[in-house]
Coordinates of C-alpha atoms in Angstrom, one line a residue:
X1 CA -12.9 10.6 -7.7
X2 CA -14.7 8.0 -5.4
X3 CA -14.0 7.2 -1.8
X4 CA -13.1 3.7 -0.3
X5 CA -13.8 2.5 3.2
X6 CA -10.9 0.4 4.3
X7 CA -10.7 -1.6 7.6
X8 CA -7.5 -1.8 9.5
X9 CA -6.7 -3.7 12.5
X10 CA -5.1 -1.4 15.1
X11 CA -2.4 -3.4 17.0
X12 CA -2.5 -0.8 19.7
X13 CA -6.0 -1.1 20.7
X14 CA -6.6 -4.5 19.2
X15 CA -9.6 -2.9 17.4
X16 CA -10.7 -2.6 13.7
X17 CA -10.7 0.8 12.6
X18 CA -12.6 2.2 9.5
X19 CA -10.5 4.5 7.4
X20 CA -11.5 6.4 4.4
X21 CA -9.2 6.7 1.4
X22 CA -9.6 8.4 -1.9
X23 CA -9.7 6.0 -4.8
X24 CA -6.9 7.6 -6.9
X25 CA -4.8 8.8 -3.9
X26 CA -1.9 6.9 -2.3
X27 CA -2.5 8.7 1.0
X28 CA -4.8 7.6 3.5
X29 CA -5.6 9.6 6.9
X30 CA -6.3 8.1 10.3
X31 CA -6.9 9.7 13.6
X32 CA -4.3 8.5 16.1
X33 CA -5.9 8.1 19.4
X34 CA -2.8 8.2 21.4
X35 CA -1.9 11.6 20.2
X36 CA -5.4 12.8 19.1
X37 CA -3.7 14.0 15.8
X38 CA -4.5 13.1 12.2
X39 CA -1.7 10.9 10.7
X40 CA -1.1 10.5 7.2
X41 CA -0.2 7.0 5.7
X42 CA 1.1 6.2 2.4
X43 CA -0.6 3.1 0.7
X44 CA -0.4 1.6 -2.7
X45 CA -3.8 0.4 -3.6
X46 CA -3.5 -2.0 -6.7
X47 CA -6.7 -3.7 -6.6
X48 CA -9.7 -3.6 -4.4
X49 CA -12.6 -6.2 -4.1
X50 CA -15.5 -3.8 -3.8
X51 CA -17.8 -6.7 -2.9
X52 CA -16.1 -7.3 0.6
X53 CA -14.1 -4.0 0.8
X54 CA -10.9 -6.0 1.4
X55 CA -7.5 -5.6 -0.2
X56 CA -6.4 -8.4 -1.9
X57 CA -3.0 -10.0 -0.9
X58 CA -0.3 -9.2 -3.4
X59 CA 0.9 -12.3 -5.3

């Protein structure tokens, strides 16, 4: 099982955050800087462009 590096724009801080996600998992974890706690997020990853490490837009 591999690991993916995702980049997400955090609207609270207006910064881009790096998030690790397991390739075969629908759960990603992110450290919430406001509460200093690990938050779980659900995500459906249908296709990943490994070259650019960006999620394709759903069509």
